[in-house]
Short mmCIF file of C-alpha atoms and ligand atoms in Angstrom, two decimals:
data_model
loop_
_atom_site.label_atom_id
_atom_site.label_comp_id
_atom_site.label_asym_id
_atom_site.label_seq_id
_atom_site.Cartn_x
_atom_site.Cartn_y
_atom_site.Cartn_z
CA MET A 108 -70.83 -5.20 -3.23
CA ASN A 109 -73.59 -5.96 -0.77
CA GLU A 110 -75.31 -9.27 -0.48
CA SER A 111 -78.60 -8.31 -2.10
CA ARG A 112 -76.88 -7.01 -5.21
CA ARG A 113 -74.79 -10.13 -5.40
CA GLN A 114 -77.91 -12.28 -5.25
CA PHE A 115 -79.59 -10.17 -7.85
CA LEU A 116 -76.69 -10.64 -10.23
CA THR A 117 -76.50 -14.33 -9.55
CA ALA A 118 -80.21 -14.74 -10.06
CA GLY A 119 -80.01 -12.63 -13.17
CA SER A 120 -77.35 -14.78 -14.63
CA VAL A 121 -79.38 -17.90 -13.93
CA THR A 122 -82.48 -16.46 -15.57
CA CYS A 123 -80.63 -15.49 -18.69
CA SER A 124 -78.27 -18.38 -18.93
CA ALA A 125 -80.54 -20.70 -20.90
CA ALA A 126 -80.88 -18.25 -23.74
CA TRP A 127 -77.27 -17.14 -23.41
CA LEU A 128 -75.65 -20.47 -23.43
CA ALA A 129 -77.65 -22.01 -26.20
CA ALA A 130 -75.40 -22.17 -29.18
CA GLY A 131 -76.32 -20.06 -32.10
CA VAL A 132 -79.24 -18.29 -30.48
CA ARG A 133 -79.62 -15.15 -32.46
CA GLY A 134 -81.36 -12.09 -31.26
CA ALA A 135 -81.86 -8.69 -32.71
CA ARG A 136 -81.69 -7.24 -29.23
CA SER A 137 -79.17 -7.71 -26.52
CA PHE A 138 -80.43 -8.74 -23.10
CA ALA A 139 -80.15 -5.22 -21.80
CA GLY A 140 -82.91 -4.26 -24.19
CA GLU A 141 -80.82 -1.95 -26.30
CA PRO A 142 -80.48 -2.36 -30.02
CA ALA A 143 -77.68 -4.85 -30.56
CA SER A 144 -75.87 -2.82 -33.16
CA PRO A 145 -75.75 0.74 -34.28
CA LYS A 146 -77.38 1.44 -37.61
CA GLY A 147 -75.13 1.08 -40.60
CA SER A 148 -72.69 -1.22 -38.84
CA ARG A 149 -70.80 -3.51 -41.16
CA ALA A 150 -69.31 -5.87 -38.63
CA ASP A 151 -69.30 -9.51 -39.66
CA ILE A 152 -69.83 -10.75 -36.13
CA GLU A 153 -71.40 -8.89 -33.26
CA LEU A 154 -71.61 -10.36 -29.85
CA THR A 155 -72.19 -9.51 -26.26
CA LEU A 156 -69.85 -11.17 -23.84
CA ARG A 157 -70.38 -10.88 -20.16
CA ALA A 158 -68.34 -11.98 -17.20
CA ALA A 159 -70.74 -13.12 -14.51
CA PRO A 160 -71.01 -15.41 -11.52
CA GLY A 161 -72.45 -18.79 -12.32
CA ARG A 162 -72.76 -22.30 -11.03
CA VAL A 163 -71.68 -25.47 -12.81
CA SER A 164 -71.07 -29.06 -11.91
CA VAL A 165 -67.39 -29.89 -12.00
CA ASN A 166 -67.24 -33.08 -9.99
CA GLY A 167 -70.76 -33.74 -8.82
CA LYS A 168 -71.55 -30.82 -6.56
CA PRO A 169 -72.46 -27.35 -7.82
CA THR A 170 -69.35 -25.17 -8.03
CA GLN A 171 -69.53 -21.38 -7.87
CA VAL A 172 -67.61 -20.02 -10.82
CA TRP A 173 -67.17 -16.87 -12.81
CA ARG A 174 -67.75 -17.43 -16.46
CA PHE A 175 -68.05 -15.76 -19.79
CA GLU A 176 -71.52 -15.94 -21.25
CA GLY A 177 -71.94 -14.98 -24.84
CA HIS A 178 -74.80 -13.84 -26.99
CA LEU A 179 -74.59 -13.62 -30.75
CA ASP A 180 -76.21 -10.37 -31.82
CA ALA A 181 -75.37 -10.64 -35.50
CA GLY A 182 -73.37 -12.94 -37.72
CA PRO A 183 -73.32 -16.56 -38.83
CA SER A 184 -74.80 -18.97 -36.31
CA ASP A 185 -71.55 -20.91 -35.95
CA ALA A 186 -69.70 -17.78 -34.79
CA LEU A 187 -70.56 -18.61 -31.19
CA THR A 188 -70.95 -22.08 -29.74
CA ALA A 189 -71.46 -23.05 -26.12
CA SER A 190 -68.61 -24.77 -24.31
CA GLU A 191 -68.66 -27.49 -21.77
CA GLY A 192 -68.35 -26.77 -18.09
CA TYR A 193 -67.59 -23.22 -17.05
CA LEU A 194 -65.59 -22.23 -20.11
CA GLY A 195 -66.71 -19.31 -22.23
CA PRO A 196 -68.34 -19.91 -25.62
CA ILE A 197 -66.07 -20.71 -28.55
CA ILE A 198 -65.87 -17.76 -30.91
CA ARG A 199 -65.22 -18.69 -34.55
CA ALA A 200 -64.09 -16.08 -37.03
CA ARG A 201 -62.40 -15.85 -40.40
CA PRO A 202 -59.35 -13.85 -41.39
CA GLY A 203 -60.33 -10.32 -42.33
CA GLN A 204 -63.63 -10.33 -40.50
CA ARG A 205 -64.60 -7.36 -38.41
CA ILE A 206 -65.77 -8.28 -34.94
CA VAL A 207 -67.69 -6.12 -32.53
CA VAL A 208 -67.83 -7.31 -28.94
CA ARG A 209 -69.72 -5.61 -26.20
CA PHE A 210 -68.15 -6.72 -22.93
CA GLN A 211 -70.29 -6.44 -19.83
CA ASN A 212 -68.70 -6.83 -16.46
CA HIS A 213 -71.14 -8.44 -14.03
CA LEU A 214 -68.48 -9.18 -11.43
CA ASP A 215 -68.05 -7.09 -8.34
CA GLU A 216 -64.54 -6.05 -9.31
CA PRO A 217 -62.83 -4.51 -12.34
CA SER A 218 -62.19 -6.65 -15.38
CA ILE A 219 -61.33 -6.43 -19.06
CA VAL A 220 -60.97 -8.98 -21.85
CA HIS A 221 -57.72 -9.72 -23.67
CA TRP A 222 -57.65 -11.59 -26.99
CA HIS A 223 -54.56 -13.71 -26.51
CA GLY A 224 -52.49 -13.98 -29.67
CA LEU A 225 -54.52 -11.60 -31.79
CA ASP A 226 -52.95 -8.68 -33.56
CA VAL A 227 -55.35 -5.92 -32.52
CA SER A 228 -55.00 -2.24 -31.67
CA ALA A 229 -54.01 -1.15 -28.16
CA GLU A 230 -57.60 -0.07 -27.38
CA ASN A 231 -58.76 -3.59 -28.21
CA ASP A 232 -55.99 -5.43 -26.41
CA GLY A 233 -57.40 -5.56 -22.90
CA HIS A 234 -54.61 -3.70 -21.11
CA PRO A 235 -55.39 -3.46 -17.37
CA ARG A 236 -55.61 0.32 -17.61
CA LEU A 237 -58.76 -0.26 -19.70
CA ALA A 238 -60.48 -2.40 -17.05
CA VAL A 239 -64.06 -1.45 -16.30
CA PRO A 240 -65.61 -1.66 -12.83
CA GLY A 241 -68.37 -4.09 -11.91
CA GLY A 242 -71.46 -3.03 -13.87
CA GLY A 243 -69.32 -1.41 -16.56
CA THR A 244 -69.05 -2.20 -20.24
CA TYR A 245 -66.30 -2.02 -22.82
CA ALA A 246 -66.77 -1.97 -26.58
CA TYR A 247 -64.34 -3.84 -28.80
CA ASP A 248 -64.18 -3.43 -32.53
CA PHE A 249 -61.38 -5.13 -34.43
CA ARG A 250 -60.52 -7.03 -37.54
CA ILE A 251 -58.96 -10.49 -37.59
CA ALA A 252 -55.44 -9.90 -38.93
CA ASN A 253 -54.17 -13.29 -37.78
CA ARG A 254 -53.66 -16.50 -39.65
CA PRO A 255 -56.17 -19.28 -39.04
CA GLY A 256 -55.35 -20.86 -35.70
CA THR A 257 -56.34 -21.49 -32.11
CA TYR A 258 -56.40 -18.34 -30.01
CA TRP A 259 -58.14 -17.58 -26.74
CA TYR A 260 -59.57 -14.86 -24.55
CA HIS A 261 -59.29 -14.21 -20.85
CA PRO A 262 -59.43 -11.32 -18.37
CA HIS A 263 -56.42 -9.07 -17.83
CA ALA A 264 -57.37 -7.04 -14.76
CA HIS A 265 -54.64 -5.45 -12.66
CA GLN A 266 -53.34 -8.04 -10.18
CA ARG A 267 -56.50 -10.11 -10.66
CA THR A 268 -55.82 -12.02 -13.85
CA GLY A 269 -54.87 -15.19 -11.97
CA ALA A 270 -57.91 -15.11 -9.70
CA GLN A 271 -60.34 -14.34 -12.52
CA VAL A 272 -59.04 -17.00 -14.88
CA HIS A 273 -58.96 -19.45 -12.01
CA ALA A 274 -62.61 -18.69 -11.21
CA GLY A 275 -63.48 -19.84 -14.73
CA LEU A 276 -63.07 -16.89 -17.07
CA ALA A 277 -61.50 -18.17 -20.30
CA GLY A 278 -62.62 -19.22 -23.75
CA LEU A 279 -61.33 -20.19 -27.16
CA LEU A 280 -61.29 -18.02 -30.25
CA ILE A 281 -60.74 -20.08 -33.36
CA VAL A 282 -59.79 -18.43 -36.61
CA GLU A 283 -60.42 -20.62 -39.61
CA ASP A 284 -60.78 -20.48 -43.34
CA ASP A 285 -61.91 -23.10 -45.82
CA GLN A 286 -58.55 -23.41 -47.47
CA ALA A 287 -56.69 -24.18 -44.26
CA LYS A 288 -59.45 -26.52 -43.19
CA GLY A 289 -59.55 -28.27 -46.55
CA ASN A 290 -57.60 -31.46 -45.98
CA LEU A 291 -57.68 -31.63 -42.19
CA PRO A 292 -60.18 -33.36 -39.92
CA SER A 293 -63.13 -31.07 -39.26
CA GLY A 294 -66.53 -31.00 -37.62
CA ALA A 295 -66.80 -33.71 -34.97
CA ASN A 296 -63.18 -34.66 -35.67
CA ASP A 297 -61.83 -31.21 -34.76
CA LEU A 298 -61.78 -31.12 -30.98
CA PRO A 299 -60.75 -28.42 -28.51
CA PHE A 300 -58.93 -29.38 -25.30
CA VAL A 301 -58.55 -26.70 -22.68
CA LEU A 302 -56.15 -27.97 -20.01
CA GLN A 303 -56.44 -26.52 -16.52
CA ASP A 304 -55.79 -27.61 -12.97
CA ARG A 305 -57.84 -26.85 -9.90
CA GLN A 306 -58.25 -27.78 -6.30
CA ILE A 307 -61.76 -28.48 -5.03
CA ASP A 308 -62.89 -28.56 -1.42
CA SER A 309 -65.36 -31.04 0.03
CA ASN A 310 -68.25 -28.68 -0.78
CA GLY A 311 -67.29 -28.69 -4.42
CA GLN A 312 -65.80 -25.18 -4.39
CA PHE A 313 -62.60 -24.09 -6.11
CA ILE A 314 -59.78 -23.22 -3.72
CA TYR A 315 -57.48 -20.48 -4.92
CA ASN A 316 -54.37 -20.66 -2.79
CA PRO A 317 -51.46 -19.69 -5.00
CA ASN A 318 -47.95 -20.15 -3.78
CA ALA A 319 -45.97 -16.92 -3.96
CA MET A 320 -43.06 -18.52 -5.78
CA THR A 321 -44.64 -21.14 -8.02
CA GLY A 322 -48.11 -19.74 -8.59
CA PHE A 323 -51.31 -21.75 -8.39
CA LEU A 324 -50.91 -25.51 -8.84
CA GLY A 325 -54.00 -27.64 -8.37
CA ASP A 326 -54.27 -31.36 -7.73
CA LEU A 327 -57.10 -32.01 -10.15
CA ILE A 328 -56.60 -31.88 -13.91
CA LEU A 329 -59.57 -30.54 -15.87
CA VAL A 330 -60.04 -30.84 -19.59
CA ASN A 331 -62.76 -28.52 -20.90
CA GLY A 332 -63.80 -28.06 -17.28
CA LYS A 333 -64.19 -31.78 -16.50
CA PRO A 334 -61.89 -33.78 -14.22
CA THR A 335 -59.63 -36.16 -16.15
CA PRO A 336 -62.39 -37.04 -18.63
CA THR A 337 -62.83 -39.91 -21.03
CA PHE A 338 -63.39 -39.09 -24.68
CA ASN A 339 -65.12 -41.62 -26.89
CA VAL A 340 -63.58 -41.47 -30.32
CA LYS A 341 -63.66 -43.54 -33.49
CA ALA A 342 -60.69 -45.23 -35.06
CA GLY A 343 -60.19 -42.29 -37.38
CA THR A 344 -58.22 -39.10 -37.77
CA TYR A 345 -58.65 -36.12 -35.45
CA ARG A 346 -57.37 -32.62 -35.10
CA LEU A 347 -56.82 -31.92 -31.42
CA ARG A 348 -56.47 -28.26 -30.49
CA LEU A 349 -54.78 -28.05 -27.12
CA LEU A 350 -54.70 -24.90 -25.03
CA ASN A 351 -52.92 -24.70 -21.72
CA GLY A 352 -55.36 -22.47 -19.85
CA SER A 353 -53.81 -23.27 -16.46
CA ASN A 354 -52.52 -20.50 -14.25
CA ALA A 355 -49.07 -22.00 -13.61
CA ARG A 356 -49.00 -25.66 -14.57
CA ILE A 357 -46.70 -26.79 -17.37
CA TYR A 358 -47.51 -29.99 -19.27
CA LYS A 359 -45.17 -32.43 -20.98
CA LEU A 360 -47.74 -34.20 -23.11
CA GLY A 361 -47.36 -37.63 -24.61
CA TRP A 362 -49.41 -40.67 -25.56
CA SER A 363 -49.53 -43.53 -23.08
CA ASP A 364 -48.77 -46.10 -25.80
CA GLY A 365 -45.51 -44.36 -26.64
CA SER A 366 -46.63 -43.08 -30.04
CA ALA A 367 -45.10 -39.86 -31.27
CA MET A 368 -47.06 -36.64 -31.00
CA VAL A 369 -47.75 -35.52 -34.56
CA VAL A 370 -47.77 -31.74 -34.34
CA ILE A 371 -49.51 -29.73 -37.04
CA GLY A 372 -49.95 -26.33 -35.42
CA SER A 373 -48.66 -23.92 -32.77
CA ASP A 374 -49.80 -20.63 -31.24
CA GLY A 375 -50.08 -18.84 -34.57
CA GLY A 376 -51.65 -21.57 -36.69
CA LEU A 377 -50.51 -24.43 -38.87
CA LEU A 378 -46.87 -25.38 -39.30
CA GLU A 379 -45.35 -25.74 -42.73
CA ALA A 380 -45.42 -29.53 -42.41
CA PRO A 381 -46.29 -32.03 -39.67
CA VAL A 382 -43.50 -32.80 -37.21
CA ARG A 383 -43.18 -35.82 -34.94
CA LYS A 384 -42.06 -35.37 -31.36
CA PRO A 385 -41.80 -37.87 -28.51
CA TYR A 386 -43.76 -35.41 -26.34
CA VAL A 387 -44.85 -31.82 -26.50
CA MET A 388 -44.25 -29.11 -23.90
CA LEU A 389 -47.23 -26.87 -23.26
CA ALA A 390 -46.74 -23.95 -20.88
CA PRO A 391 -49.55 -21.65 -19.70
CA GLY A 392 -50.94 -19.65 -22.61
CA GLU A 393 -49.45 -21.87 -25.32
CA ARG A 394 -51.44 -23.84 -27.89
CA VAL A 395 -50.50 -26.80 -29.96
CA GLU A 396 -52.44 -28.74 -32.57
CA ILE A 397 -52.03 -32.48 -32.76
CA TRP A 398 -52.94 -34.94 -35.48
CA ALA A 399 -54.23 -38.21 -34.01
CA ASP A 400 -55.17 -41.31 -35.96
CA PHE A 401 -56.82 -43.52 -33.37
CA GLY A 402 -56.77 -46.41 -35.78
CA LYS A 403 -53.00 -46.30 -36.02
CA ALA A 404 -51.17 -44.03 -33.62
CA PRO A 405 -51.95 -43.65 -30.84
CA VAL A 406 -53.68 -46.96 -31.11
CA GLY A 407 -56.87 -47.83 -29.21
CA PRO A 408 -58.97 -49.06 -27.64
CA ASP A 409 -57.72 -47.38 -24.49
CA VAL A 410 -55.12 -44.66 -24.66
CA TRP A 411 -54.23 -41.78 -22.37
CA LEU A 412 -52.87 -38.37 -22.91
CA GLU A 413 -50.40 -38.05 -20.08
CA SER A 414 -48.08 -35.43 -18.70
CA ARG A 415 -44.60 -36.76 -18.02
CA SER A 416 -42.04 -35.73 -15.48
CA PHE A 417 -39.38 -33.16 -16.23
CA ALA A 418 -36.63 -31.46 -14.27
CA GLY A 419 -36.29 -27.87 -13.14
CA GLY A 420 -40.04 -27.45 -12.74
CA THR A 421 -39.77 -25.64 -9.45
CA GLY A 422 -37.22 -23.17 -8.27
CA GLY A 423 -34.48 -23.64 -5.73
CA MET A 424 -35.37 -25.28 -2.45
CA MET A 425 -38.85 -26.13 -3.52
CA GLY A 426 -37.55 -27.88 -6.53
CA MET A 427 -35.50 -30.17 -4.38
CA MET A 428 -38.40 -30.85 -2.06
CA GLY A 429 -40.65 -31.57 -4.97
CA MET A 430 -38.22 -33.88 -6.67
CA SER A 431 -37.74 -36.09 -3.65
CA GLY A 432 -41.39 -36.90 -3.22
CA GLY A 433 -42.05 -39.22 -6.14
CA MET A 434 -45.18 -37.20 -6.73
CA GLY A 435 -47.98 -38.36 -8.91
CA ARG A 436 -47.04 -41.98 -9.29
CA GLY A 437 -49.91 -44.40 -9.59
CA MET A 438 -52.60 -41.81 -9.80
CA GLY A 439 -56.05 -43.22 -9.86
CA ARG A 440 -58.22 -42.84 -12.89
CA GLY A 441 -60.31 -39.72 -12.68
CA MET A 442 -58.70 -38.75 -9.44
CA GLY A 443 -56.29 -36.21 -10.77
CA MET A 444 -52.97 -36.27 -9.05
CA GLY A 445 -54.18 -37.54 -5.75
CA MET A 446 -51.79 -36.13 -3.26
CA GLY A 447 -51.11 -32.59 -2.36
CA MET A 448 -47.71 -31.41 -1.34
CA ALA A 449 -47.09 -31.21 2.36
CA GLY A 450 -46.07 -27.78 3.51
CA THR A 451 -47.49 -25.93 0.53
CA SER A 452 -51.07 -25.62 -0.46
CA GLY A 453 -52.31 -27.08 -3.69
CA GLY A 454 -51.12 -29.82 -5.96
CA PRO A 455 -47.82 -31.41 -6.85
CA PRO A 456 -45.08 -29.27 -8.31
CA ASN A 457 -44.42 -28.64 -11.96
CA GLY A 458 -42.52 -31.54 -13.41
CA SER A 459 -44.69 -34.16 -11.73
CA ARG A 460 -46.16 -36.97 -13.74
CA PHE A 461 -49.93 -37.38 -14.11
CA ARG A 462 -52.69 -38.37 -16.48
CA VAL A 463 -54.64 -35.77 -18.43
CA CYS A 464 -57.47 -37.54 -20.20
CA ARG A 465 -58.46 -40.89 -21.65
CA PHE A 466 -59.52 -41.88 -25.15
CA VAL A 467 -61.72 -44.91 -25.65
CA VAL A 468 -61.72 -45.93 -29.28
CA THR A 469 -64.78 -47.70 -30.65
CA GLY A 470 -65.82 -48.35 -34.25
CA THR A 471 -64.18 -47.15 -37.38
CA GLY A 472 -64.18 -43.52 -38.27
CA GLU A 473 -63.31 -41.22 -41.09
CA ARG A 474 -59.67 -41.42 -42.03
CA LEU A 475 -57.76 -38.77 -43.86
CA PRO A 476 -54.16 -39.03 -44.99
CA LEU A 477 -51.73 -36.84 -43.07
CA PRO A 478 -50.93 -33.97 -45.45
CA ARG A 479 -47.29 -33.59 -46.38
CA THR A 480 -47.52 -29.83 -46.32
CA LEU A 481 -49.86 -27.73 -44.21
CA SER A 482 -49.26 -24.07 -44.84
CA ARG A 483 -46.71 -21.53 -45.95
CA LEU A 484 -44.74 -19.65 -43.34
CA GLN A 485 -42.97 -16.48 -44.23
CA PHE A 486 -40.48 -15.92 -41.46
CA ARG A 487 -38.55 -12.71 -41.09
CA SER A 488 -35.05 -12.99 -42.43
CA ASP A 489 -31.82 -11.82 -40.78
CA ARG A 490 -31.56 -9.07 -43.35
CA GLU A 491 -34.59 -7.18 -42.06
CA VAL A 492 -33.48 -7.27 -38.41
CA VAL A 493 -32.38 -3.80 -37.32
CA ASN A 494 -30.49 -5.04 -34.26
CA LEU A 495 -29.08 -8.31 -35.55
CA GLY A 496 -26.41 -9.61 -33.19
CA SER A 497 -27.24 -7.18 -30.41
CA PRO A 498 -30.77 -8.01 -29.34
CA ARG A 499 -32.88 -6.03 -26.94
CA ARG A 500 -32.36 -7.79 -23.64
CA PHE A 501 -34.88 -8.79 -21.03
CA ASP A 502 -33.55 -10.64 -18.02
CA VAL A 503 -35.66 -12.53 -15.55
CA THR A 504 -34.67 -11.14 -12.19
CA MET A 505 -35.82 -11.37 -8.65
CA ALA A 506 -36.37 -8.43 -6.35
CA MET A 507 -37.87 -8.56 -2.88
CA MET A 508 -38.89 -12.18 -3.42
CA ARG A 509 -40.87 -11.30 -6.51
CA TRP A 510 -40.14 -12.22 -10.10
CA THR A 511 -39.27 -9.20 -12.19
CA LEU A 512 -38.09 -8.27 -15.68
CA ASN A 513 -34.86 -6.30 -15.92
CA GLY A 514 -35.30 -5.61 -12.21
CA ARG A 515 -38.64 -3.87 -12.67
CA THR A 516 -42.20 -4.75 -11.75
CA PHE A 517 -45.33 -3.68 -13.57
CA GLY A 518 -46.54 -0.10 -13.34
CA MET A 519 -49.70 0.88 -15.18
CA ASP A 520 -48.04 3.46 -17.44
CA ASP A 521 -44.41 2.65 -16.72
CA LEU A 522 -42.07 2.59 -19.66
CA ALA A 523 -38.32 2.09 -19.47
CA PRO A 524 -36.05 3.42 -22.22
CA ASN A 525 -35.63 -0.07 -23.67
CA GLU A 526 -39.39 -0.55 -23.93
CA ARG A 527 -40.03 1.65 -26.92
CA ILE A 528 -40.01 0.10 -30.36
CA ARG A 529 -40.59 1.56 -33.78
CA LYS A 530 -43.67 0.39 -35.62
CA GLY A 531 -42.90 -1.79 -38.59
CA THR A 532 -39.29 -2.61 -37.69
CA THR A 533 -38.06 -6.14 -37.20
CA GLU A 534 -36.06 -6.71 -34.03
CA ASP A 535 -34.56 -9.56 -32.10
CA TRP A 536 -35.44 -9.70 -28.40
CA GLU A 537 -33.56 -11.91 -26.02
CA PHE A 538 -34.94 -13.24 -22.76
CA SER A 539 -32.67 -14.89 -20.25
CA ASN A 540 -33.42 -16.79 -17.10
CA LEU A 541 -30.13 -16.90 -15.26
CA VAL A 542 -30.97 -16.35 -11.63
CA GLY A 543 -29.05 -19.39 -10.48
CA MET A 544 -30.33 -21.82 -7.87
CA MET A 545 -33.71 -20.17 -7.53
CA ALA A 546 -34.49 -20.18 -11.23
CA MET A 547 -37.76 -21.65 -12.36
CA PRO A 548 -39.54 -21.94 -15.70
CA HIS A 549 -41.39 -18.88 -17.01
CA PRO A 550 -43.77 -18.90 -19.96
CA ILE A 551 -43.01 -15.59 -21.67
CA HIS A 552 -45.80 -13.94 -23.65
CA ILE A 553 -45.68 -10.87 -25.87
CA HIS A 554 -48.84 -9.04 -26.90
CA GLY A 555 -49.33 -7.55 -30.33
CA GLY A 556 -49.13 -10.58 -32.58
CA GLN A 557 -46.91 -13.49 -33.42
CA PHE A 558 -43.15 -13.91 -33.46
CA GLN A 559 -40.63 -16.54 -34.43
CA ILE A 560 -38.05 -18.19 -32.20
CA VAL A 561 -34.60 -17.78 -33.67
CA ASP A 562 -32.19 -19.12 -31.08
CA ARG A 563 -31.84 -20.87 -27.75
CA ALA A 564 -28.76 -21.20 -25.56
CA VAL A 565 -28.20 -22.92 -22.24
CA ALA A 566 -26.04 -21.74 -19.37
CA PRO A 567 -23.43 -24.20 -18.09
CA GLY A 568 -24.96 -26.43 -15.43
CA ALA A 569 -28.53 -25.95 -16.62
CA GLY A 570 -28.34 -29.01 -18.82
CA PRO A 571 -30.60 -31.52 -17.04
CA ALA A 572 -33.65 -29.26 -16.83
CA VAL A 573 -33.39 -28.18 -20.44
CA ASP A 574 -32.57 -31.68 -21.64
CA SER A 575 -35.73 -33.00 -20.04
CA VAL A 576 -37.96 -30.76 -22.15
CA ARG A 577 -35.87 -30.08 -25.25
CA GLU A 578 -37.43 -32.54 -27.65
CA GLY A 579 -40.92 -31.30 -26.85
CA ARG A 580 -40.55 -27.79 -28.13
CA VAL A 581 -42.69 -26.66 -31.00
CA GLU A 582 -40.82 -23.82 -32.59
CA GLU A 583 -41.39 -24.59 -36.23
CA GLY A 584 -44.29 -22.15 -36.43
CA TRP A 585 -45.51 -18.76 -35.19
CA LYS A 586 -45.55 -18.22 -31.47
CA ASP A 587 -46.91 -15.71 -28.99
CA THR A 588 -45.77 -17.52 -25.83
CA PHE A 589 -42.70 -19.65 -25.18
CA LEU A 590 -41.29 -21.59 -22.28
CA LEU A 591 -38.11 -20.13 -20.83
CA MET A 592 -36.48 -22.83 -18.73
CA PRO A 593 -34.06 -22.17 -15.85
CA GLY A 594 -30.62 -21.40 -17.26
CA GLU A 595 -31.93 -20.60 -20.73
CA ARG A 596 -31.56 -17.71 -23.09
CA VAL A 597 -34.09 -17.44 -25.90
CA ARG A 598 -33.99 -15.08 -28.84
CA VAL A 599 -37.21 -14.19 -30.63
CA ARG A 600 -37.84 -12.06 -33.71
CA VAL A 601 -40.67 -9.56 -33.39
CA ARG A 602 -42.32 -6.96 -35.57
CA PHE A 603 -45.30 -4.80 -34.67
CA GLU A 604 -46.73 -3.91 -37.97
CA HIS A 605 -50.24 -2.67 -37.63
CA HIS A 606 -50.76 -0.78 -34.41
CA ALA A 607 -48.97 1.86 -32.39
CA GLY A 608 -49.60 2.19 -28.67
CA LEU A 609 -49.08 0.53 -25.33
CA PHE A 610 -48.85 -3.25 -25.20
CA LEU A 611 -47.65 -5.81 -22.66
CA TYR A 612 -45.05 -8.50 -22.34
CA HIS A 613 -45.14 -10.72 -19.32
CA CYS A 614 -44.80 -14.08 -17.72
CA HIS A 615 -47.94 -16.15 -18.38
CA ASN A 616 -47.61 -17.84 -15.04
CA LEU A 617 -50.60 -15.77 -13.98
CA GLU A 618 -49.47 -15.37 -10.40
CA HIS A 619 -46.07 -14.15 -11.55
CA GLU A 620 -47.89 -11.74 -13.85
CA ASP A 621 -50.15 -10.50 -11.05
CA MET A 622 -47.17 -10.02 -8.76
CA GLY A 623 -45.55 -7.76 -11.31
CA MET A 624 -43.63 -9.95 -13.78
CA MET A 625 -45.13 -7.85 -16.55
CA ARG A 626 -44.07 -4.68 -18.32
CA ASN A 627 -45.37 -2.31 -20.96
CA PHE A 628 -43.77 -1.67 -24.27
CA ARG A 629 -44.81 1.10 -26.62
CA VAL A 630 -44.97 0.78 -30.36
CA GLU A 631 -44.18 4.19 -31.79
CA VAL A 632 -44.55 5.66 -35.25
CU1 LIG B 1192 -52.84 -14.47 -22.29
CU2 LIG B 1192 -51.30 -10.80 -21.48
O1 LIG B 1192 -52.10 -12.63 -21.78
CU1 LIG B 1193 -51.91 -12.09 -24.76
CU1 LIG B 1194 -42.84 -16.46 -14.34
#
C-alpha cells in the first residue's frame, strides 16, 4: 500500500473513531453509507467491526496500533461497549441470539475474524482461507449456541495471526443470561482482565520480535492495554473475567497475600461449583473466572495479582539459560519485568516471576455470598465415546526447527486421514508432548466448540515441570484450550454436533501457530 493511501486510512479512522468508539452509539446506517441491515432481517444484534490502524496511549507516548472498532447497527445498546486502550469493543450477547457482523478490513494485508470458543459454522469460524484483502469485507451471521461465558475474538490470517494480535487486534465476547448472572457480582463488580505482554521502544512503539522457538515474549505486562495497572476496588465481592490474550506468555496467577484463587468459571462458562486453588495457570487463549472478596480474601488495602515462577517454561537450552538468570525478581511497580534477556530479544522467559496488576481497596462495597453451586455441567460419558481406550492421537513433533503436529505443518486445505471426524460422534483425542530435552509448553486449542479434559499422564522425568503447575489447572469445566506441558499426555473428549466443514486445531502460542503448528480437521456428515 502506498503512503497516501495509508494516510487516508489512518485519517479516516481518526475521523470516525469518536462515533465508533462511543459505547452504545446506535445508527441506522453504517459509516460506509449503506443501509446497515437488509430488509426483513431478524438478527438480534447487528454490528460492523473493522480492523484499522489507530493510535492510543499505552505508556505516555502515542503508540501506533491496529485495533478493532465496532459500530452497533441494531440491537440493545449494551451489546457493544468500548474497551480501554487498544482492545476491541466488548460484544455482549445471549444464548440463542442471532448475530450479524460485517467485518471490514482496513489494514493493508489480509485478515479475518475468528470467534474463539464459539460453536459456529465453518463459514463463520474465521479460517485463514476466508481472509479478505485490505479493503475487503466479510459477512458473519451466526447464532450463539454456547453457554454463558467469556469468549473472545481475534484475527486468524495465514501466518499473520501473531503479528495482528500483537498489533492490538483482540476483543472480548461475553455471553450472558439473567439466570447465570443471578447470584453473581454484576455491573461494576463484573470486571474483564485481558492479560498481554508487549515490548515498547523509546518512541512508544510496540516491538514485534518473536523468537523462533518460544514465540513473542514482552517485558511489559499489560492489563486491558495498560501497563501493570492499579485497580481501585471496594471491600466487596467481584467477578473477575481473565483472558490470556498474550501471544506466547503463560501466567501462573496468584494473590500476593497468599489467598487461594476461588475459581468459578473456565473457557466454556461457569463450573458446577467454586473451587479453590493456590494459583491458576492461564495459557494463551484460555479464560478463567475468579471470585474475589476484597473484604476477606484477598484482603486489602493493597494486594497484587502476580504471576509466579514455574519450571519447564522454555525448551531445551533456552530453558536452562532462562532458569539460571533469576529473572524478574524485585520488579519495580509499574515497570513490568524490567530486564530483557541477553542474547534473545524481548522479555524474560516463560516461568519467570512478575507482577500483573494491583488492587487498592477503599471503602466497603456490595457483598454477596459465594454460591455453593454455579451451574449444571453435562459431560459426555464413557459410554458415548466411539473410540474409548484408543484415542485419536496427535503428537507434538519438531521438523526443521519448527513445531509440528504429527510431523505435519499447516496447509490451507491439507487434511490427513486422521483429521476427518463424523459429525455428532463423541471421541477421545490425545495430545502428547514427548519431544525430550527440547520440549516446551504448548497451549492446544480446538475450534468448533467446547470439550472436556478426561485424563492427563506424565512421562518419566517430566515431573518437576508438571509438578510446578499441576495445582493450578482448571479442568472442572468446559474447555477450548488447554496447557500441554513438556512430557505430558492429555486426553480430551470432543463432539462436533452442529456444523460440518473444515475447522482448525492448533497451538495457541501464536508464533507456533503462524509457523505451522496448526492443522485442519473436517467434520463430515
Ligand atoms: Cu483463538 Cu484458532 O484461535
Ligand atoms: Cu478458536
Ligand atoms: Cu506451541
